[in-house]
Amino acid sequence: MTSEMIGFRDVSLAYPGGVRALDGVSASIEKGAFVALVGGSGSGKTSLLKTINRLIEPTSGEVVFDGAPVAAQDAPVLRRRVGYVFQGLGLFPHMSVAENICVTPDLLDWSKVDMAARVSELLTLVDLPQEVASRAPSALSGGQRQRVALARALAARPPVMLMDEPFGALDPVTRDGLMRACRALHDALGLTTIMVTHDMQEALLSADRILVLAHGRLVADGTPAEFLRDDAAPEVAALIDVPRRQSARIQDLMRGQGPVAHG
Amino acid sequence: MDERLHAAWRVLPEYLSQHVLLCAAALALALALCLPLTLLALRRPRWAGPLVAVASLVQTIPGLALMALFYPILLAFSALTTAAFGRGVPALGFLPALLALTLYAMLPILRNAIAGLRGVDADVVEAARGVGMTERQILMRVQAPLSAPVVMAGVRTAAVWTIGAATLATPVGQTTLGNYIFSGLQTENWVAVIFGCVTSALVAIIADLSLGAVEQGVALRERKRIFAGVILIIAGVAAALLANFSGGARTYVIGAKNFSEQFILAEAITRRIEGQGATARIQQGLGSAIVYRALAGNDLDVYVDYAGTLWTNVLGRTDTPPHDEMIADLGRALMARDGVRVLGALGFENAYALAMKPERAAALGVKTIADLARVAPQLTLGADLEFLERPEWATLRNTYGLAFKATRSFNPTFVYRALASGEVDVISAFSSDGRIAAEKLVLLADPKGAIPAYDALVLLSPKRRDDPVLDRALKPLIGAITPDAMRAANYASDRDADKQTPAQAAETLLAPIR
């Protein structure tokens, strides 16, 4: 077995009033994996992601990061070792793009020279022109802001990237481009990546492994290939049905057949 | 230049510097207090509501009342500290004004700081936590700069309020630009009133512009603007400090209540003290109850009060003994109880009296207060702000059975206007008031002797009661000011045309005294 980067051991999260956002989730994620966390709204996928860098503390169970329980690690120090792309991006509006990117290196007391070099390197990496460095985030387009958020998460060379619906608000073309850029960065930098998404197609196309959550429980765990097999579990089959039918129709269309109802 | 404008210019450095220092201290203290309270509200959101509610409640108390409230509070506190540590705190002047203005300034600062910090986008705060900032770093690097424009707007509002409200500190004995307004109102010196309004408005505008520059600098992240604003503020406060401390040691503090005669006598006493080579300053516009306590507490060194006032208000006596006996008793009682020395009587009385227009009095057949009682139910009494609350009025009313159709209170100056315009039929007046002769009013006789003697007495504080300079300076005034001289001086400063400043009137009054 390859070495574990992140481990969930019977993780539960209950809110006062008895609502269980997470219910006994256990999983082990090895180094170098690209994992998609899939589920509908309220399934607990974002909560599970946030237990990794202690933005949320589970009410019971244990989360292990790089061999040590996160509860035993100083939260700010832990978070500086984890890249995080927020759903709402959370770029700092009062800082320039360069300052946004270097916020974690600055917390780690990098030198000014190292930080300037890193900004330049990251802008190239996420395919942004160098001149945006001095601009305010508000002066960028939506896609450019996503790239800045990605660059900020990568800045301190974290071994782990957590992404919460990172490209949700973008048009399909930009979204596809960024997704592929992300995957390429993951491979090139040898990261361990966990991405939360509600889009099964995105998960199938980019991840090595897919975890499906429903009502706070882990209901399926497998590779895209396993998910697409005909003998997949019924919960999985339901999730896979939509992308499978859509792709079959597109293939039919490409072969020159007219629109036909599929049953 | 107009003499009144000249007089106003002369005291500007003192008034302005005191005003600026008071406001700066109050704002600095308010900021210092609001910082931990804001952090508390941020960490414990349940506290935010009650905190702002308390600050709002303070705001509903009128500014003048808030300052007045601090006087008895500090007096009681001073008694406590004296008992515990052998040292009191001053109950008058800077301290009550500072505390009241600080409380006043807190609401806008607190409200905006809490609203500003809470208004910072929750996603941005979570991102700050997510990139690895500690709670303190989140506050300093994200929440503070993002809420700064809103917080600064609150500080600006507080500054403008404070600078305006500071003019109300004059009656509690703190010199401010309000001295122009309060004394100008009393002596109908509109030049002084306008001068006070304009200068305090200018200070407010300059402070607002400076803080505005800081606010914009913070919002636009332009250091130049922030520096410009901060430097302007520091320069203003530094100039005030310099003006305040280069003024030299002011040795004697002279108290004055809030009417012309008191201003003139305070000016006269100042001149006599300066004649001895010492320096003095006037604390004017003090409320009549505050002024005696300030003297007894050594906050003032000398002032002039009236026998009847001391007898009834200070000693709480209700009997009316014969004149000489009362003056002698008074001297003994004040010394025994408070260590206050009665240096002597100036030579005139300023008794409460009831006055009417002669033709109205003649038409009604009123010559004495006993006659007045007969027709009182058809008449309206106009009184100064104090009179109706004073025990003399109660005595007078009970002795003669006076029951007016209505009573109305005015600022002392406006009482005469009200009589002239027919708004009221009878007024409370002071027997030394120059306007009685000038407007040919008749004073109603007091056949039953209900009103006690009101000789003007020079009082010295316990600390200064054996001071040789005061002795030399003020002894020659004893018995030297005749009722006619005082009336003439009062009239010169109260009349509408060719009005003299209290300083000029004091010169005239002192001319015959060596």
CSV table of C-alpha atoms in Angstrom, one decimal, chain B residues 13-425:
chain,number,residue,atom,x,y,z
B,13,PRO,CA,-5.0,81.4,22.0
B,14,GLU,CA,-6.2,80.3,25.5
B,15,TYR,CA,-9.7,79.4,24.5
B,16,LEU,CA,-8.7,77.6,21.3
B,17,SER,CA,-5.8,75.7,22.8
B,18,GLN,CA,-8.0,74.5,25.7
B,19,HIS,CA,-10.8,73.6,23.4
B,20,VAL,CA,-8.5,71.6,21.1
B,21,LEU,CA,-6.7,69.8,24.0
B,22,LEU,CA,-10.0,68.8,25.6
B,23,CYS,CA,-11.4,67.4,22.3
B,24,ALA,CA,-8.2,65.6,21.5
B,25,ALA,CA,-8.0,64.0,24.9
B,26,ALA,CA,-11.7,63.0,24.8
B,27,LEU,CA,-11.3,61.5,21.4
B,28,ALA,CA,-8.1,59.7,22.2
B,29,LEU,CA,-9.7,58.3,25.4
B,30,ALA,CA,-12.8,57.3,23.5
B,31,LEU,CA,-10.7,55.5,20.9
B,32,ALA,CA,-8.7,53.7,23.6
B,33,LEU,CA,-11.9,52.5,25.3
B,34,CYS,CA,-13.7,51.5,22.1
B,35,LEU,CA,-10.8,49.3,20.8
B,36,PRO,CA,-11.2,46.6,23.5
B,37,LEU,CA,-15.0,46.9,23.4
B,38,THR,CA,-15.1,46.4,19.7
B,39,LEU,CA,-12.9,43.4,19.9
B,40,LEU,CA,-15.1,42.0,22.7
B,41,ALA,CA,-18.2,42.6,20.4
B,42,LEU,CA,-16.4,40.8,17.6
B,43,ARG,CA,-15.4,37.8,19.6
B,44,ARG,CA,-18.6,37.6,21.5
B,45,PRO,CA,-21.4,38.8,19.1
B,46,ARG,CA,-24.0,38.6,21.9
B,47,TRP,CA,-22.3,41.6,23.6
B,48,ALA,CA,-22.5,43.8,20.6
B,49,GLY,CA,-26.2,44.7,21.0
B,50,PRO,CA,-26.1,45.6,24.7
B,51,LEU,CA,-22.8,47.6,24.2
B,52,VAL,CA,-24.3,49.8,21.4
B,53,ALA,CA,-27.6,50.1,23.4
B,54,VAL,CA,-25.7,51.5,26.4
B,55,ALA,CA,-23.7,53.9,24.2
B,56,SER,CA,-27.0,55.0,22.5
B,57,LEU,CA,-28.6,55.6,25.9
B,58,VAL,CA,-25.7,57.9,26.9
B,59,GLN,CA,-26.2,59.8,23.7
B,60,THR,CA,-29.8,60.6,24.5
B,61,ILE,CA,-28.7,62.5,27.6
B,62,PRO,CA,-28.2,66.2,26.6
B,63,GLY,CA,-24.5,67.1,26.5
B,64,LEU,CA,-24.8,69.9,29.1
B,65,ALA,CA,-26.7,67.6,31.4
B,66,LEU,CA,-24.1,64.9,31.1
B,67,MET,CA,-21.4,67.3,32.1
B,68,ALA,CA,-23.4,68.6,35.0
B,69,LEU,CA,-24.0,65.0,36.1
B,70,PHE,CA,-20.3,64.3,36.4
B,71,TYR,CA,-19.9,67.1,38.9
B,72,PRO,CA,-21.7,65.4,41.8
B,73,ILE,CA,-20.4,62.0,40.7
B,74,LEU,CA,-16.8,63.3,40.8
B,75,LEU,CA,-17.5,65.2,44.1
B,76,ALA,CA,-18.6,61.9,45.7
B,77,PHE,CA,-15.7,60.1,44.2
B,78,SER,CA,-13.3,62.8,45.4
B,79,ALA,CA,-14.7,62.3,48.9
B,80,LEU,CA,-14.0,58.6,48.6
B,81,THR,CA,-10.4,59.1,47.4
B,82,THR,CA,-9.8,61.7,50.1
B,83,ALA,CA,-10.9,59.2,52.7
B,84,ALA,CA,-8.9,56.4,51.2
B,85,PHE,CA,-5.7,58.1,49.9
B,86,GLY,CA,-5.8,61.6,51.4
B,87,ARG,CA,-6.1,63.1,48.0
B,88,GLY,CA,-9.2,64.3,46.1
B,89,VAL,CA,-9.8,64.5,42.4
B,90,PRO,CA,-10.9,67.8,40.8
B,91,ALA,CA,-14.7,67.8,40.3
B,92,LEU,CA,-14.7,70.8,38.2
B,93,GLY,CA,-13.1,71.8,34.9
B,94,PHE,CA,-11.2,69.5,32.7
B,95,LEU,CA,-12.1,66.1,34.3
B,96,PRO,CA,-15.9,66.2,34.1
B,97,ALA,CA,-15.8,67.7,30.7
B,98,LEU,CA,-13.3,65.0,29.5
B,99,LEU,CA,-15.4,62.2,30.9
B,100,ALA,CA,-18.7,63.5,29.5
B,101,LEU,CA,-17.2,64.2,26.0
B,102,THR,CA,-15.5,60.8,26.0
B,103,LEU,CA,-18.8,59.0,26.7
B,104,TYR,CA,-20.4,61.1,24.0
B,105,ALA,CA,-17.8,60.3,21.4
B,106,MET,CA,-18.0,56.5,22.1
B,107,LEU,CA,-21.3,55.8,20.3
B,108,PRO,CA,-20.4,56.7,16.8
B,109,ILE,CA,-16.9,55.1,17.1
B,110,LEU,CA,-18.3,51.9,18.6
B,111,ARG,CA,-21.3,51.6,16.3
B,112,ASN,CA,-19.2,52.1,13.2
B,113,ALA,CA,-16.4,49.9,14.4
B,114,ILE,CA,-18.7,47.0,15.1
B,115,ALA,CA,-20.7,47.5,11.9
B,116,GLY,CA,-17.5,47.9,9.9
B,117,LEU,CA,-15.8,44.7,11.3
B,118,ARG,CA,-19.0,42.7,10.9
B,119,GLY,CA,-19.5,44.0,7.4
B,120,VAL,CA,-16.3,42.4,6.2
B,121,ASP,CA,-17.2,39.6,3.7
B,122,ALA,CA,-17.4,36.2,5.6
B,123,ASP,CA,-15.8,34.4,2.6
B,124,VAL,CA,-12.8,36.7,2.8
B,125,VAL,CA,-12.4,36.1,6.5
B,126,GLU,CA,-12.6,32.4,6.0
B,127,ALA,CA,-10.0,32.6,3.2
B,128,ALA,CA,-7.8,34.5,5.6
B,129,ARG,CA,-8.1,31.7,8.1
B,130,GLY,CA,-7.7,29.1,5.4
B,131,VAL,CA,-4.3,30.6,4.1
B,132,GLY,CA,-3.0,30.2,7.7
B,133,MET,CA,-3.5,33.5,9.4
B,134,THR,CA,-3.8,33.6,13.2
B,135,GLU,CA,-6.8,35.4,14.6
B,136,ARG,CA,-4.7,38.4,15.3
B,137,GLN,CA,-3.3,38.4,11.8
B,138,ILE,CA,-6.8,38.1,10.4
B,139,LEU,CA,-7.8,41.2,12.5
B,140,MET,CA,-4.7,43.3,11.5
B,141,ARG,CA,-4.2,42.3,7.9
B,142,VAL,CA,-7.8,41.7,6.7
B,143,GLN,CA,-10.6,42.9,9.0
B,144,ALA,CA,-8.9,46.2,10.1
B,145,PRO,CA,-8.0,47.5,6.6
B,146,LEU,CA,-11.3,46.4,5.1
B,147,SER,CA,-13.4,48.0,7.8
B,148,ALA,CA,-11.2,51.1,8.1
B,149,PRO,CA,-13.3,53.4,5.9
B,150,VAL,CA,-16.4,52.7,8.0
B,151,VAL,CA,-14.5,52.9,11.3
B,152,MET,CA,-12.9,56.2,10.2
B,153,ALA,CA,-16.3,57.6,9.2
B,154,GLY,CA,-17.3,56.9,12.8
B,155,VAL,CA,-14.3,58.7,14.2
B,156,ARG,CA,-15.0,61.7,12.0
B,157,THR,CA,-18.6,61.9,13.2
B,158,ALA,CA,-17.3,61.6,16.8
B,159,ALA,CA,-14.8,64.4,16.2
B,160,VAL,CA,-17.3,66.8,14.8
B,161,TRP,CA,-19.8,66.1,17.7
B,162,THR,CA,-17.1,66.4,20.3
B,163,ILE,CA,-15.8,69.7,19.0
B,164,GLY,CA,-19.3,71.1,19.0
B,165,ALA,CA,-20.3,69.6,22.4
B,166,ALA,CA,-17.1,70.8,24.0
B,167,THR,CA,-18.5,74.4,23.9
B,168,LEU,CA,-20.9,73.2,26.6
B,169,ALA,CA,-18.0,72.6,29.0
B,170,THR,CA,-17.9,76.2,30.0
B,171,PRO,CA,-20.5,76.0,32.8
B,172,VAL,CA,-18.6,73.2,34.5
B,173,GLY,CA,-15.6,75.4,34.6
B,174,GLN,CA,-13.5,74.2,31.7
B,175,THR,CA,-12.3,77.0,29.4
B,176,THR,CA,-13.3,76.3,25.8
B,177,LEU,CA,-14.5,78.3,22.8
B,178,GLY,CA,-17.9,78.0,24.5
B,179,ASN,CA,-16.7,80.8,26.9
B,180,TYR,CA,-17.3,83.2,24.0
B,181,ILE,CA,-20.8,81.9,23.5
B,182,PHE,CA,-21.9,81.8,27.2
B,183,SER,CA,-20.5,85.1,28.2
B,184,GLY,CA,-21.6,86.7,24.9
B,185,LEU,CA,-25.1,85.5,25.5
B,186,GLN,CA,-25.1,87.0,29.0
B,187,THR,CA,-23.7,90.4,28.0
B,188,GLU,CA,-25.5,90.5,24.7
B,189,ASN,CA,-22.2,90.7,23.0
B,190,TRP,CA,-23.2,89.1,19.7
B,191,VAL,CA,-19.7,89.6,18.3
B,192,ALA,CA,-18.4,87.2,21.0
B,193,VAL,CA,-21.2,84.7,20.4
B,194,ILE,CA,-20.6,84.7,16.6
B,195,PHE,CA,-16.8,84.6,17.2
B,196,GLY,CA,-17.3,81.5,19.4
B,197,CYS,CA,-19.6,79.8,16.9
B,198,VAL,CA,-17.3,80.5,13.9
B,199,THR,CA,-14.1,79.4,15.6
B,200,SER,CA,-15.6,76.2,16.9
B,201,ALA,CA,-17.1,75.4,13.5
B,202,LEU,CA,-13.7,76.1,11.9
B,203,VAL,CA,-12.0,73.7,14.3
B,204,ALA,CA,-14.6,71.1,13.5
B,205,ILE,CA,-14.2,71.6,9.7
B,206,ILE,CA,-10.4,71.3,9.9
B,207,ALA,CA,-10.6,68.2,12.1
B,208,ASP,CA,-13.2,66.7,9.7
B,209,LEU,CA,-11.0,67.4,6.7
B,210,SER,CA,-7.9,66.0,8.3
B,211,LEU,CA,-9.7,62.8,9.4
B,212,GLY,CA,-11.4,62.7,6.0
B,213,ALA,CA,-8.0,62.6,4.3
B,214,VAL,CA,-7.0,59.7,6.6
B,215,GLU,CA,-10.2,57.9,5.8
B,216,GLN,CA,-9.7,58.3,2.1
B,217,GLY,CA,-6.1,57.4,2.4
B,218,VAL,CA,-7.1,54.2,4.2
B,219,ALA,CA,-9.8,53.3,1.7
B,220,LEU,CA,-7.7,54.0,-1.3
B,221,ARG,CA,-4.5,52.6,0.3
B,222,GLU,CA,-2.7,55.9,-0.3
B,223,ARG,CA,-0.1,56.5,2.3
B,224,LYS,CA,0.4,60.1,1.3
B,225,ARG,CA,-3.2,61.0,2.2
B,226,ILE,CA,-3.0,59.2,5.5
B,227,PHE,CA,0.2,61.0,6.4
B,228,ALA,CA,-1.1,64.4,5.4
B,229,GLY,CA,-4.2,63.9,7.6
B,230,VAL,CA,-2.3,62.6,10.6
B,231,ILE,CA,0.4,65.3,10.3
B,232,LEU,CA,-2.4,68.0,10.2
B,233,ILE,CA,-4.0,66.5,13.4
B,234,ILE,CA,-0.7,66.2,15.2
B,235,ALA,CA,0.3,69.7,14.3
B,236,GLY,CA,-3.0,71.1,15.6
B,237,VAL,CA,-2.7,69.3,18.9
B,238,ALA,CA,1.0,70.2,19.3
B,239,ALA,CA,0.3,73.9,18.6
B,240,ALA,CA,-2.5,73.7,21.2
B,241,LEU,CA,-0.1,72.1,23.7
B,242,LEU,CA,2.6,74.7,23.0
B,243,ALA,CA,0.1,77.6,23.4
B,244,ASN,CA,-1.2,76.1,26.5
B,245,PHE,CA,2.1,75.7,28.3
B,246,SER,CA,3.9,78.7,27.1
B,247,GLY,CA,1.2,80.9,28.6
B,248,GLY,CA,3.2,81.0,31.8
B,249,ALA,CA,2.2,80.0,35.3
B,250,ARG,CA,-1.3,81.2,36.0
B,251,THR,CA,-1.4,81.5,39.7
B,252,TYR,CA,-4.9,82.7,40.7
B,253,VAL,CA,-8.2,81.4,39.5
B,254,ILE,CA,-11.1,83.7,39.8
B,255,GLY,CA,-14.7,82.4,39.6
B,256,ALA,CA,-17.6,84.1,38.0
B,257,LYS,CA,-21.3,83.1,37.7
B,258,ASN,CA,-23.2,83.7,34.5
B,259,PHE,CA,-24.1,87.3,34.5
B,260,SER,CA,-22.5,90.7,33.6
B,261,GLU,CA,-21.9,91.9,37.2
B,262,GLN,CA,-20.0,88.7,37.9
B,263,PHE,CA,-17.9,89.1,34.7
B,264,ILE,CA,-17.1,92.7,35.6
B,265,LEU,CA,-16.1,92.0,39.2
B,266,ALA,CA,-14.0,89.0,38.1
B,267,GLU,CA,-12.2,91.3,35.6
B,268,ALA,CA,-11.8,93.9,38.4
B,269,ILE,CA,-10.3,91.3,40.7
B,270,THR,CA,-8.0,90.1,37.9
B,271,ARG,CA,-6.7,93.7,37.4
B,272,ARG,CA,-6.1,94.1,41.1
B,273,ILE,CA,-4.1,90.8,41.3
B,274,GLU,CA,-2.2,91.7,38.2
B,275,GLY,CA,-1.4,95.1,39.8
B,276,GLN,CA,0.5,93.1,42.5
B,277,GLY,CA,2.6,91.5,39.8
B,278,ALA,CA,0.8,88.1,39.9
B,279,THR,CA,-1.2,86.5,37.1
B,280,ALA,CA,-4.8,85.4,37.2
B,281,ARG,CA,-7.3,83.7,35.0
B,282,ILE,CA,-11.1,83.8,35.1
B,283,GLN,CA,-13.2,80.7,35.2
B,284,GLN,CA,-16.5,82.1,34.1
B,285,GLY,CA,-20.1,81.1,33.4
B,286,LEU,CA,-20.2,78.8,36.4
B,287,GLY,CA,-23.6,77.7,37.8
B,288,SER,CA,-24.4,79.3,41.1
B,289,ALA,CA,-24.5,76.0,43.0
B,290,ILE,CA,-21.2,74.9,41.5
B,291,VAL,CA,-19.2,78.0,42.1
B,292,TYR,CA,-19.2,77.9,45.9
B,293,ARG,CA,-18.3,74.2,46.0
B,294,ALA,CA,-15.5,74.8,43.6
B,295,LEU,CA,-14.1,77.5,45.9
B,296,ALA,CA,-14.5,75.3,49.0
B,297,GLY,CA,-12.7,72.5,47.0
B,298,ASN,CA,-9.8,74.9,46.1
B,299,ASP,CA,-10.7,74.6,42.4
B,300,LEU,CA,-11.2,78.4,42.5
B,301,ASP,CA,-9.2,80.9,44.6
B,302,VAL,CA,-11.6,83.8,44.8
B,303,TYR,CA,-15.0,84.9,43.7
B,304,VAL,CA,-17.8,87.3,44.7
B,305,ASP,CA,-21.1,85.9,46.1
B,306,TYR,CA,-24.1,87.4,47.8
B,307,ALA,CA,-25.0,87.2,51.4
B,308,GLY,CA,-28.5,85.9,50.9
B,309,THR,CA,-27.5,83.3,48.5
B,310,LEU,CA,-24.8,82.0,50.8
B,311,TRP,CA,-27.3,82.1,53.8
B,312,THR,CA,-30.1,80.2,52.1
B,313,ASN,CA,-28.4,78.0,49.5
B,314,VAL,CA,-25.1,77.2,51.0
B,315,LEU,CA,-26.0,77.1,54.7
B,316,GLY,CA,-29.6,76.1,54.1
B,317,ARG,CA,-30.9,78.6,56.6
B,318,THR,CA,-34.6,79.7,56.4
B,319,ASP,CA,-34.7,82.5,59.0
B,320,THR,CA,-34.0,86.1,58.1
B,321,PRO,CA,-32.0,87.7,60.9
B,322,PRO,CA,-31.2,91.5,61.0
B,323,HIS,CA,-28.6,92.5,58.4
B,324,ASP,CA,-25.4,92.9,60.5
B,325,GLU,CA,-26.0,89.8,62.6
B,326,MET,CA,-26.5,87.8,59.4
B,327,ILE,CA,-23.3,89.0,57.8
B,328,ALA,CA,-21.3,88.2,61.0
B,329,ASP,CA,-22.9,84.8,61.4
B,330,LEU,CA,-22.2,84.0,57.8
B,331,GLY,CA,-18.5,84.7,58.1
B,332,ARG,CA,-18.2,82.5,61.1
B,333,ALA,CA,-20.3,79.6,59.7
B,334,LEU,CA,-18.5,79.4,56.3
B,335,MET,CA,-15.1,79.5,58.0
B,336,ALA,CA,-16.1,76.8,60.5
B,337,ARG,CA,-17.7,74.5,58.0
B,338,ASP,CA,-15.6,74.9,54.9
B,339,GLY,CA,-12.6,77.0,55.8
B,340,VAL,CA,-13.8,79.6,53.4
B,341,ARG,CA,-12.9,83.2,54.4
B,342,VAL,CA,-15.2,86.1,53.8
B,343,LEU,CA,-12.8,88.9,53.1
B,344,GLY,CA,-15.4,91.6,53.3
B,345,ALA,CA,-18.4,93.3,51.6
B,346,LEU,CA,-17.8,95.3,48.5
B,347,GLY,CA,-20.3,98.0,49.5
B,348,PHE,CA,-23.4,97.3,47.4
B,349,GLU,CA,-26.2,94.8,47.5
B,350,ASN,CA,-27.5,92.7,44.7
B,351,ALA,CA,-30.8,91.6,46.2
B,352,TYR,CA,-33.6,89.8,44.4
B,353,ALA,CA,-36.4,92.2,43.8
B,354,LEU,CA,-39.6,92.3,41.9
B,355,ALA,CA,-39.9,95.0,39.2
B,356,MET,CA,-42.7,96.4,37.0
B,357,LYS,CA,-43.1,99.0,34.4
B,358,PRO,CA,-44.2,102.2,36.2
B,359,GLU,CA,-47.3,102.9,34.1
B,360,ARG,CA,-48.5,99.3,34.7
B,361,ALA,CA,-47.8,99.5,38.4
B,362,ALA,CA,-49.6,102.8,38.7
B,363,ALA,CA,-52.6,101.5,36.7
B,364,LEU,CA,-52.9,98.5,39.1
B,365,GLY,CA,-52.1,100.6,42.2
B,366,VAL,CA,-49.2,98.4,43.1
B,367,LYS,CA,-46.4,99.9,45.2
B,368,THR,CA,-45.3,97.0,47.4
B,369,ILE,CA,-45.3,93.2,47.1
B,370,ALA,CA,-48.3,93.2,49.5
B,371,ASP,CA,-50.2,95.3,46.9
B,372,LEU,CA,-49.0,92.9,44.2
B,373,ALA,CA,-50.5,89.9,46.0
B,374,ARG,CA,-53.9,91.3,45.4
B,375,VAL,CA,-53.7,91.5,41.6
B,376,ALA,CA,-51.2,88.7,41.1
B,377,PRO,CA,-53.9,86.2,39.8
B,378,GLN,CA,-54.3,88.4,36.7
B,379,LEU,CA,-50.5,88.7,36.0
B,380,THR,CA,-47.6,86.7,34.6
B,381,LEU,CA,-44.3,86.6,36.4
B,382,GLY,CA,-41.1,86.5,34.4
B,383,ALA,CA,-38.1,85.1,36.2
B,384,ASP,CA,-34.5,84.2,35.5
B,385,LEU,CA,-33.6,80.5,35.3
B,386,GLU,CA,-32.8,80.2,39.0
B,387,PHE,CA,-35.3,82.4,40.8
B,388,LEU,CA,-38.3,80.0,40.8
B,389,GLU,CA,-36.2,77.3,42.3
B,390,ARG,CA,-34.7,79.4,45.1
B,391,PRO,CA,-35.9,79.3,48.7
B,392,GLU,CA,-36.2,83.2,48.6
B,393,TRP,CA,-39.0,82.8,46.1
B,394,ALA,CA,-40.7,80.2,48.3
B,395,THR,CA,-40.4,82.6,51.3
B,396,LEU,CA,-41.7,85.6,49.3
B,397,ARG,CA,-44.6,83.6,48.0
B,398,ASN,CA,-45.6,82.3,51.4
B,399,THR,CA,-45.1,85.5,53.2
B,400,TYR,CA,-47.3,87.5,50.8
B,401,GLY,CA,-49.5,84.7,49.4
B,402,LEU,CA,-48.4,85.4,45.9
B,403,ALA,CA,-50.3,83.4,43.2
B,404,PHE,CA,-49.6,84.4,39.6
B,405,LYS,CA,-51.7,83.5,36.6
B,406,ALA,CA,-48.5,82.0,35.1
B,407,THR,CA,-44.7,82.1,35.6
B,408,ARG,CA,-42.1,81.9,32.9
B,409,SER,CA,-38.3,81.4,33.0
B,410,PHE,CA,-35.8,83.2,30.8
B,411,ASN,CA,-32.1,83.7,30.5
B,412,PRO,CA,-31.4,86.7,32.8
B,413,THR,CA,-30.9,89.1,29.9
B,414,PHE,CA,-34.1,88.2,28.2
B,415,VAL,CA,-36.2,88.8,31.3
B,416,TYR,CA,-36.1,92.6,30.7
B,417,ARG,CA,-37.0,92.1,27.0
B,418,ALA,CA,-40.0,90.1,28.1
B,419,LEU,CA,-41.2,92.8,30.4
B,420,ALA,CA,-40.6,95.5,27.8
B,421,SER,CA,-42.6,93.6,25.2
B,422,GLY,CA,-45.4,93.0,27.6
B,423,GLU,CA,-45.0,89.2,27.5
B,424,VAL,CA,-44.8,89.3,31.3
B,425,ASP,CA,-46.1,91.9,33.8
